[in-house]
């Protein structure tokens, strides 16, 4: 199989990780972001990730150099996706933005290019609704930190073709990920379950059940989770978690997903977690 040519639209926490993994897997990759500053930051983070991986002996300098040759950046999504066979968007969780992006890119990419969304919870069917060829759209949901996390959640929309799912599976194999295929339902398999734990931990903190560190320790030591739910929320981004919770509360209509006031307050104050240096914890190395 020839390696796909990948365009990653959105160079935030997820986008830069997806670009890193795809370039290392042998794909030609173009990365873009609406913010030139964010794009520059993403390329620095990718360089830093390669340095760390070399230090740990996971990647050789030759592999890094080859991957960086395959990796480019572009100023616009159209320029970035021009010769892509797989477009992966990792832009903010807003359905209108995602619809507009895919509708614009459908005119730019080749007839058989896949349009994949890294959305954590939004409907693939809705994102693909304005497309002339919705069979090429699907979810390819990665997990943070992308280089480490093994799962690729493939989301099959109502019109997604078998060929699109098969090509997403092949990409997962190339990138060293294990795929699962999930029907297009709010929150899919991962966010629907994962968000419950995160929101309940925030409610427990609000109610003074225990400190953030002790709530996290409960899950780390009592349940063998690699990281407690509050630290994980910091890593994912409080704004990202809030957007997912709001969407799941609206679509599933269950109180389980009602965003706690503490989460809303922290997001309003710009305490978004690791990326801003402050969330439920203070982070020294803000991204
Ligand atoms: N990039 C690359 N590699 C990284 C990394 C990064 N950002 N962070 C950690 N690693 C690697 C380390 O190099 C290390 O590799 P080796 O074992 O080969 O040396 C390994 O991961 C473990 O790292 P550490 O020893 O530094 O730290 P740790 O043992 O505490 O693990 C962790 C860190 C992998 C992040 C672990 O705590 C973990 O798995 N946490 C849970 C992550 C998780 O649940 N992610 C999903 C979030 S939900 C999401 O992303 C989807 C969504 O829709 C919002």
CSV table of N, CA and C in Angstrom, one decimal, residues 119 121-127 155-160 182-188:
chain,number,residue,atom,x,y,z
A,119,UNK,N,-13.5,14.9,15.7
A,119,UNK,CA,-14.4,15.3,16.8
A,119,UNK,C,-14.5,14.3,17.9
A,121,UNK,N,-17.2,14.2,19.9
A,121,UNK,CA,-18.6,13.8,20.2
A,121,UNK,C,-19.7,14.3,19.1
A,122,UNK,N,-19.3,15.2,18.2
A,122,UNK,CA,-20.3,15.7,17.3
A,122,UNK,C,-20.7,14.7,16.3
A,123,UNK,N,-21.9,14.9,15.7
A,123,UNK,CA,-22.4,13.9,14.7
A,123,UNK,C,-21.7,14.0,13.4
A,124,UNK,N,-21.1,12.8,12.9
A,124,UNK,CA,-20.5,12.8,11.6
A,124,UNK,C,-21.5,13.0,10.5
A,125,UNK,N,-22.7,12.5,10.7
A,125,UNK,CA,-23.8,12.7,9.7
A,125,UNK,C,-24.1,14.1,9.5
A,126,UNK,N,-24.1,14.9,10.6
A,126,UNK,CA,-24.4,16.3,10.5
A,126,UNK,C,-23.2,17.1,9.9
A,127,UNK,N,-22.0,16.7,10.3
A,127,UNK,CA,-20.8,17.4,9.7
A,127,UNK,C,-20.8,17.1,8.2
A,155,UNK,N,-15.5,6.5,13.4
A,155,UNK,CA,-16.9,6.7,13.6
A,155,UNK,C,-17.6,6.6,12.2
A,156,UNK,N,-18.5,5.7,12.1
A,156,UNK,CA,-19.2,5.5,10.8
A,156,UNK,C,-20.5,6.3,10.8
A,157,UNK,N,-20.5,7.3,9.9
A,157,UNK,CA,-21.7,8.1,9.8
A,157,UNK,C,-22.8,7.3,9.0
A,158,UNK,N,-24.0,7.9,8.9
A,158,UNK,CA,-25.1,7.1,8.2
A,158,UNK,C,-24.7,6.9,6.7
A,159,UNK,N,-23.9,7.7,6.1
A,159,UNK,CA,-23.6,7.5,4.7
A,159,UNK,C,-22.2,7.0,4.4
A,160,UNK,N,-21.4,6.9,5.5
A,160,UNK,CA,-20.0,6.5,5.3
A,160,UNK,C,-19.9,5.1,4.6
A,182,UNK,N,-17.3,2.5,15.6
A,182,UNK,CA,-18.5,2.9,16.4
A,182,UNK,C,-19.5,3.6,15.5
A,183,UNK,N,-20.8,3.3,15.9
A,183,UNK,CA,-21.9,4.0,15.2
A,183,UNK,C,-21.9,5.4,15.6
A,184,UNK,N,-22.4,6.3,14.7
A,184,UNK,CA,-22.5,7.7,14.9
A,184,UNK,C,-23.6,8.1,15.9
A,185,UNK,N,-23.2,8.0,17.2
A,185,UNK,CA,-24.1,8.4,18.3
A,185,UNK,C,-23.4,9.4,19.2
A,186,UNK,N,-24.1,10.3,19.9
A,186,UNK,CA,-23.4,11.3,20.6
A,186,UNK,C,-22.3,10.8,21.6
A,187,UNK,N,-21.1,11.3,21.5
A,187,UNK,CA,-20.0,10.9,22.4
A,187,UNK,C,-19.4,9.5,22.0
A,188,UNK,N,-20.0,8.9,21.0
A,188,UNK,CA,-19.4,7.6,20.5
A,188,UNK,C,-19.2,6.6,21.6
